[in-house]
PDB file of C-alpha atoms and ligand atoms in Angstrom:
ATOM      1  CA  UNK A 270      -2.210 -90.547-120.947  1.00 65.00           C
ATOM      2  CA  UNK A 271      -2.957 -89.395-117.573  1.00 77.00           C
ATOM      3  CA  UNK A 272      -0.311 -88.363-115.232  1.00 81.00           C
ATOM      4  CA  UNK A 273       0.247 -90.301-112.430  1.00 87.00           C
ATOM      5  CA  UNK A 274      -0.985 -89.103-108.811  1.00 96.00           C
ATOM      6  CA  UNK A 275       1.248 -88.967-105.249  1.00 98.00           C
ATOM      7  CA  UNK A 276      -0.877 -90.021-102.680  1.00 98.00           C
ATOM      8  CA  UNK A 277      -0.239 -89.018 -99.667  1.00 98.00           C
ATOM      9  CA  UNK A 278      -0.952 -91.544 -96.721  1.00 98.00           C
ATOM     10  CA  UNK A 279      -0.101 -90.162 -92.968  1.00 98.00           C
ATOM     11  CA  UNK A 280      -0.901 -92.169 -89.394  1.00 98.00           C
ATOM     12  CA  UNK A 281      -3.135 -89.754 -87.404  1.00 98.00           C
ATOM     13  CA  UNK A 282      -4.134 -86.278 -88.336  1.00 98.00           C
ATOM     14  CA  UNK A 283      -1.998 -84.800 -86.059  1.00 97.00           C
ATOM     15  CA  UNK A 284       1.082 -85.617 -88.522  1.00 98.00           C
ATOM     16  CA  UNK A 285      -0.781 -82.758 -90.229  1.00 98.00           C
ATOM     17  CA  UNK A 286       1.604 -79.925 -89.985  1.00 98.00           C
ATOM     18  CA  UNK A 287       4.030 -81.734 -91.084  1.00 98.00           C
ATOM     19  CA  UNK A 288       2.956 -82.994 -93.782  1.00 98.00           C
ATOM     20  CA  UNK A 289       1.410 -80.130 -95.595  1.00 98.00           C
ATOM     21  CA  UNK A 290       4.546 -78.849 -96.532  1.00 98.00           C
ATOM     22  CA  UNK A 291       4.388 -82.095 -98.975  1.00 98.00           C
ATOM     23  CA  UNK A 292       1.230 -81.538-100.431  1.00 98.00           C
ATOM     24  CA  UNK A 293       2.600 -77.530-100.910  1.00 98.00           C
ATOM     25  CA  UNK A 294       5.707 -78.709-102.897  1.00 98.00           C
ATOM     26  CA  UNK A 295       3.742 -80.931-105.441  1.00 98.00           C
ATOM     27  CA  UNK A 296       0.982 -78.452-105.509  1.00 98.00           C
ATOM     28  CA  UNK A 297       4.113 -75.531-106.312  1.00 97.00           C
ATOM     29  CA  UNK A 298       5.124 -78.663-109.133  1.00 98.00           C
ATOM     30  CA  UNK A 299       1.207 -79.560-110.434  1.00 97.00           C
ATOM     31  CA  UNK A 300       1.265 -82.825-109.284  1.00 98.00           C
ATOM     32  CA  UNK A 301      -2.063 -84.441-109.377  1.00 97.00           C
ATOM     33  CA  UNK A 302      -2.060 -85.911-105.192  1.00 98.00           C
ATOM     34  CA  UNK A 303      -4.825 -87.035-102.391  1.00 97.00           C
ATOM     35  CA  UNK A 304      -3.917 -87.114 -98.856  1.00 98.00           C
ATOM     36  CA  UNK A 305      -5.233 -89.970 -96.511  1.00 98.00           C
ATOM     37  CA  UNK A 306      -5.747 -90.364 -92.449  1.00 98.00           C
ATOM     38  CA  UNK A 307      -4.628 -93.807 -92.250  1.00 98.00           C
ATOM     39  CA  UNK A 308      -2.603 -96.054 -89.452  1.00 98.00           C
ATOM     40  CA  UNK A 309      -0.806 -99.087 -89.990  1.00 98.00           C
ATOM     41  CA  UNK A 310      -1.838-100.009 -85.682  1.00 98.00           C
ATOM     42  CA  UNK A 311      -5.291 -98.646 -85.913  1.00 98.00           C
ATOM     43  CA  UNK A 312      -6.656 -99.484 -89.025  1.00 98.00           C
ATOM     44  CA  UNK A 313      -4.563-102.258 -90.759  1.00 98.00           C
ATOM     45  CA  UNK A 314      -7.419-103.480 -93.302  1.00 98.00           C
ATOM     46  CA  UNK A 315      -7.878-100.292 -94.873  1.00 98.00           C
ATOM     47  CA  UNK A 316      -3.411 -99.725 -95.126  1.00 98.00           C
ATOM     48  CA  UNK A 317      -3.664-102.784 -97.198  1.00 98.00           C
ATOM     49  CA  UNK A 318      -7.019-101.838 -99.053  1.00 98.00           C
ATOM     50  CA  UNK A 319      -5.471 -98.608-100.146  1.00 98.00           C
ATOM     51  CA  UNK A 320      -2.124 -99.684-101.064  1.00 98.00           C
ATOM     52  CA  UNK A 321      -2.920-102.918-102.554  1.00 98.00           C
ATOM     53  CA  UNK A 322      -5.026-100.741-104.964  1.00 98.00           C
ATOM     54  CA  UNK A 323      -2.533 -97.822-105.770  1.00 98.00           C
ATOM     55  CA  UNK A 324      -1.084 -98.680-108.713  1.00 97.00           C
ATOM     56  CA  UNK A 325      -4.277 -99.647-110.568  1.00 97.00           C
ATOM     57  CA  UNK A 326      -5.897 -96.481-109.665  1.00 96.00           C
ATOM     58  CA  UNK A 327      -3.495 -94.039-111.267  1.00 97.00           C
ATOM     59  CA  UNK A 328      -1.000 -93.162-108.530  1.00 98.00           C
ATOM     60  CA  UNK A 329       2.503 -93.270-109.507  1.00 97.00           C
ATOM     61  CA  UNK A 330       4.399 -93.570-106.095  1.00 98.00           C
ATOM     62  CA  UNK A 331       3.298 -93.507-102.364  1.00 98.00           C
ATOM     63  CA  UNK A 332       4.500 -91.512 -99.469  1.00 98.00           C
ATOM     64  CA  UNK A 333       3.773 -92.515 -96.153  1.00 99.00           C
ATOM     65  CA  UNK A 334       4.573 -90.422 -92.984  1.00 98.00           C
ATOM     66  CA  UNK A 335       4.475 -91.891 -89.515  1.00 98.00           C
ATOM     67  CA  UNK A 336       5.620 -91.095 -85.948  1.00 98.00           C
ATOM     68  CA  UNK A 337       6.479 -93.221 -82.534  1.00 97.00           C
ATOM     69  CA  UNK A 338       6.801 -97.217 -84.186  1.00 97.00           C
ATOM     70  CA  UNK A 339       6.423 -96.418 -87.400  1.00 98.00           C
ATOM     71  CA  UNK A 340       5.171 -99.430 -89.461  1.00 98.00           C
ATOM     72  CA  UNK A 341       3.336 -97.469 -92.704  1.00 98.00           C
ATOM     73  CA  UNK A 342       5.568 -96.734 -94.829  1.00 98.00           C
ATOM     74  CA  UNK A 343       6.464-100.421 -94.515  1.00 98.00           C
ATOM     75  CA  UNK A 344       3.340-101.875 -94.210  1.00 98.00           C
ATOM     76  CA  UNK A 345       2.369 -99.816 -97.536  1.00 98.00           C
ATOM     77  CA  UNK A 346       5.554-100.992 -98.929  1.00 98.00           C
ATOM     78  CA  UNK A 347       4.379-105.314 -98.354  1.00 98.00           C
ATOM     79  CA  UNK A 348       1.202-104.327-100.096  1.00 98.00           C
ATOM     80  CA  UNK A 349       2.407-103.161-103.499  1.00 98.00           C
ATOM     81  CA  UNK A 350       5.483-103.086-106.151  1.00 98.00           C
ATOM     82  CA  UNK A 351       5.432 -98.430-105.749  1.00 98.00           C
ATOM     83  CA  UNK A 352       8.351 -97.142-104.770  1.00 98.00           C
ATOM     84  CA  UNK A 353       6.965 -95.859-101.134  1.00 98.00           C
ATOM     85  CA  UNK A 354       9.307 -92.610 -99.654  1.00 99.00           C
ATOM     86  CA  UNK A 355       8.836 -92.721 -95.838  1.00 99.00           C
ATOM     87  CA  UNK A 356       8.523 -89.464 -93.605  1.00 98.00           C
ATOM     88  CA  UNK A 357       9.745 -90.660 -90.039  1.00 98.00           C
ATOM     89  CA  UNK A 358       7.268 -88.119 -87.685  1.00 98.00           C
ATOM     90  CA  UNK A 359       8.996 -86.454 -84.746  1.00 98.00           C
ATOM     91  CA  UNK A 360       5.842 -86.918 -82.545  1.00 90.00           C
ATOM     92  CA  UNK A 361       6.985 -88.911 -79.653  1.00 83.00           C
ATOM     93  CA  UNK A 362       9.228 -88.036 -76.420  1.00 91.00           C
ATOM     94  CA  UNK A 363      11.773 -90.241 -78.253  1.00 96.00           C
ATOM     95  CA  UNK A 364      11.905 -87.060 -80.663  1.00 96.00           C
ATOM     96  CA  UNK A 365      11.068 -89.197 -84.313  1.00 97.00           C
ATOM     97  CA  UNK A 366      14.777 -91.008 -83.434  1.00 97.00           C
ATOM     98  CA  UNK A 367      12.088 -94.114 -83.218  1.00 97.00           C
ATOM     99  CA  UNK A 368       9.847 -93.249 -85.943  1.00 98.00           C
ATOM    100  CA  UNK A 369      13.103 -92.560 -87.679  1.00 98.00           C
ATOM    101  CA  UNK A 370      14.550 -96.513 -87.058  1.00 98.00           C
ATOM    102  CA  UNK A 371      11.486 -97.573 -87.504  1.00 98.00           C
ATOM    103  CA  UNK A 372      10.693 -96.859 -91.123  1.00 98.00           C
ATOM    104  CA  UNK A 373      13.868 -96.981 -92.391  1.00 98.00           C
ATOM    105  CA  UNK A 374      15.313-100.367 -90.973  1.00 98.00           C
ATOM    106  CA  UNK A 375      13.367-102.650 -93.392  1.00 98.00           C
ATOM    107  CA  UNK A 376      14.113-106.331 -94.086  1.00 98.00           C
ATOM    108  CA  UNK A 377      15.375-106.492 -98.018  1.00 98.00           C
ATOM    109  CA  UNK A 378      12.817-107.012 -99.969  1.00 98.00           C
ATOM    110  CA  UNK A 379      10.670-104.412 -99.103  1.00 98.00           C
ATOM    111  CA  UNK A 380      12.482-101.516 -99.786  1.00 98.00           C
ATOM    112  CA  UNK A 381      11.521 -97.945 -98.228  1.00 98.00           C
ATOM    113  CA  UNK A 382      12.734 -94.784 -99.555  1.00 98.00           C
ATOM    114  CA  UNK A 383      13.164 -92.527 -96.077  1.00 98.00           C
ATOM    115  CA  UNK A 384      13.812 -88.941 -95.850  1.00 98.00           C
ATOM    116  CA  UNK A 385      14.545 -87.213 -92.952  1.00 98.00           C
ATOM    117  CA  UNK A 386      12.550 -87.055 -89.776  1.00 98.00           C
ATOM    118  CA  UNK A 387       9.700 -84.196 -90.632  1.00 98.00           C
ATOM    119  CA  UNK A 388      11.514 -84.136 -94.172  1.00 98.00           C
ATOM    120  CA  UNK A 389       8.405 -83.696 -96.166  1.00 98.00           C
ATOM    121  CA  UNK A 390       9.565 -81.512 -98.969  1.00 98.00           C
ATOM    122  CA  UNK A 391      11.944 -84.074 -99.490  1.00 98.00           C
ATOM    123  CA  UNK A 392       9.868 -86.244 -99.735  1.00 99.00           C
ATOM    124  CA  UNK A 393       7.437 -84.744-102.566  1.00 98.00           C
ATOM    125  CA  UNK A 394      10.620 -83.521-104.431  1.00 98.00           C
ATOM    126  CA  UNK A 395      11.953 -87.625-104.223  1.00 98.00           C
ATOM    127  CA  UNK A 396       8.300 -88.112-105.759  1.00 98.00           C
ATOM    128  CA  UNK A 397       8.472 -85.463-108.235  1.00 98.00           C
ATOM    129  CA  UNK A 398      12.029 -86.851-109.307  1.00 98.00           C
ATOM    130  CA  UNK A 399      10.819 -90.048-110.056  1.00 98.00           C
ATOM    131  CA  UNK A 400       7.710 -88.845-111.893  1.00 98.00           C
ATOM    132  CA  UNK A 401       9.595 -86.516-113.876  1.00 97.00           C
ATOM    133  CA  UNK A 402      11.456 -89.935-115.878  1.00 97.00           C
ATOM    134  CA  UNK A 403       8.574 -90.226-117.931  1.00 94.00           C
ATOM    135  CA  UNK A 404       7.364 -86.910-117.710  1.00 96.00           C
ATOM    136  CA  UNK A 405       9.757 -84.170-119.950  1.00 97.00           C
ATOM    137  CA  UNK A 406       7.670 -81.003-118.471  1.00 97.00           C
ATOM    138  CA  UNK A 407       7.934 -82.208-114.915  1.00 98.00           C
ATOM    139  CA  UNK A 408      11.609 -82.289-115.479  1.00 98.00           C
ATOM    140  CA  UNK A 409      12.019 -78.834-116.465  1.00 98.00           C
ATOM    141  CA  UNK A 410       9.933 -77.558-113.125  1.00 98.00           C
ATOM    142  CA  UNK A 411      12.465 -79.531-111.237  1.00 98.00           C
ATOM    143  CA  UNK A 412      15.645 -77.612-113.077  1.00 98.00           C
ATOM    144  CA  UNK A 413      13.817 -74.513-112.475  1.00 98.00           C
ATOM    145  CA  UNK A 414      13.522 -75.207-108.752  1.00 97.00           C
ATOM    146  CA  UNK A 415      16.977 -76.203-108.740  1.00 98.00           C
ATOM    147  CA  UNK A 416      18.006 -73.078-110.554  1.00 98.00           C
ATOM    148  CA  UNK A 417      15.825 -70.737-108.279  1.00 98.00           C
ATOM    149  CA  UNK A 418      17.575 -72.527-105.211  1.00 97.00           C
ATOM    150  CA  UNK A 419      20.569 -72.150-106.331  1.00 98.00           C
ATOM    151  CA  UNK A 420      20.157 -68.176-106.564  1.00 98.00           C
ATOM    152  CA  UNK A 421      18.185 -67.474-103.234  1.00 97.00           C
ATOM    153  CA  UNK A 422      21.965 -69.128-101.745  1.00 97.00           C
ATOM    154  CA  UNK A 423      23.836 -66.911-104.078  1.00 96.00           C
ATOM    155  CA  UNK A 424      21.755 -64.208-103.324  1.00 95.00           C
ATOM    156  CA  UNK A 425      22.274 -64.653 -99.499  1.00 92.00           C
ATOM    157  CA  UNK A 426      25.840 -65.262 -99.513  1.00 90.00           C
ATOM    158  CA  UNK A 427      26.300 -61.679-101.615  1.00 89.00           C
ATOM    159  CA  UNK A 428      24.329 -60.050 -98.605  1.00 87.00           C
ATOM    160  CA  UNK A 429      26.273 -61.576 -95.880  1.00 83.00           C
ATOM    161  CA  UNK A 430      29.092 -60.375 -97.314  1.00 76.00           C
ATOM    162  CA  UNK A 431      27.749 -57.320 -97.893  1.00 76.00           C
ATOM    163  CA  UNK A 432      26.335 -56.112 -94.754  1.00 77.00           C
ATOM    164  CA  UNK A 433      28.737 -57.998 -92.325  1.00 67.00           C
ATOM    165  CA  UNK A 434      31.872 -58.776 -94.076  1.00 66.00           C
ATOM    166  CA  UNK A 435      33.163 -62.867 -94.115  1.00 65.00           C
ATOM    167  CA  UNK A 436      33.808 -64.240 -90.969  1.00 66.00           C
ATOM    168  CA  UNK A 437      37.333 -64.601 -91.366  1.00 64.00           C
ATOM    169  CA  UNK A 438      40.835 -63.201 -90.167  1.00 60.00           C
ATOM    170  CA  UNK A 439      41.814 -63.021 -93.707  1.00 57.00           C
TER     171      UNK A 439
HETATM  172  C1  LIG B 783       1.137 -92.549 -84.871  1.00 78.92           C
HETATM  173  O1  LIG B 783       1.466 -91.907 -83.411  1.00 78.92           O
HETATM  174  C2  LIG B 783       1.194 -91.182 -85.768  1.00 78.92           C
HETATM  175  O2  LIG B 783       1.582 -91.113 -87.305  1.00 78.92           O
HETATM  176  C3  LIG B 783       1.434 -89.755 -85.103  1.00 78.92           C
HETATM  177  O3  LIG B 783       2.547 -89.265 -85.376  1.00 78.92           O
HETATM  178  C4  LIG B 783       1.366 -90.499 -83.509  1.00 78.92           C
HETATM  179  C5  LIG B 783       0.411 -89.892 -82.744  1.00 78.92           C
HETATM  180  O4  LIG B 783      -0.514 -90.185 -83.128  1.00 78.92           O
HETATM  181  P1  LIG B 783      -2.592 -89.718 -82.437  1.00 78.92           P
HETATM  182  O5  LIG B 783      -2.141 -90.190 -81.015  1.00 78.92           O
HETATM  183  O6  LIG B 783      -1.753 -87.873 -82.387  1.00 78.92           O
HETATM  184  O7  LIG B 783      -3.405 -90.061 -83.480  1.00 78.92           O
HETATM  185  O8  LIG B 783       1.022 -93.630 -85.675  1.00 78.92           O
END
């Protein structure tokens, strides 16, 4: 069976500087994906069409990124039972808090897994973890990524200790 893809939808092309981190993360794990610019408010019919056809077109997880009154993830979730991950985008005078609350505060029955404001990398990793439930190779790649991250932090810890000595008084 062909691997399921990730669909990334963003409310505006102005969201792309944040969203591209999700693309880079998916690419690093060899996960197929496509990205679309569609808005819950400006193109509601096209959003509904994409969301309702996603499962049949081989999508496994949908990532939806939007700012301001960010209804995109919730509206997509209303049209599919695929897992939907929302990225609240910091694109307004309210610094993304508006988008965070709009994305995370879903009524019961229609869940959206919401990552941090501008948390595009974590959105992609969460999508990968969901897809890895039926993909052992992807499970291995995610484990390798964790090991690499751990090694990077331990290396920084060594540098910090060697160059500065640990901050403290004991
Ligand atoms: C939201 O409004 C978009 O997701 C974007 O974050 C914000 C501003 O959109 P533009 O006015 O830049 O198109 O719907």
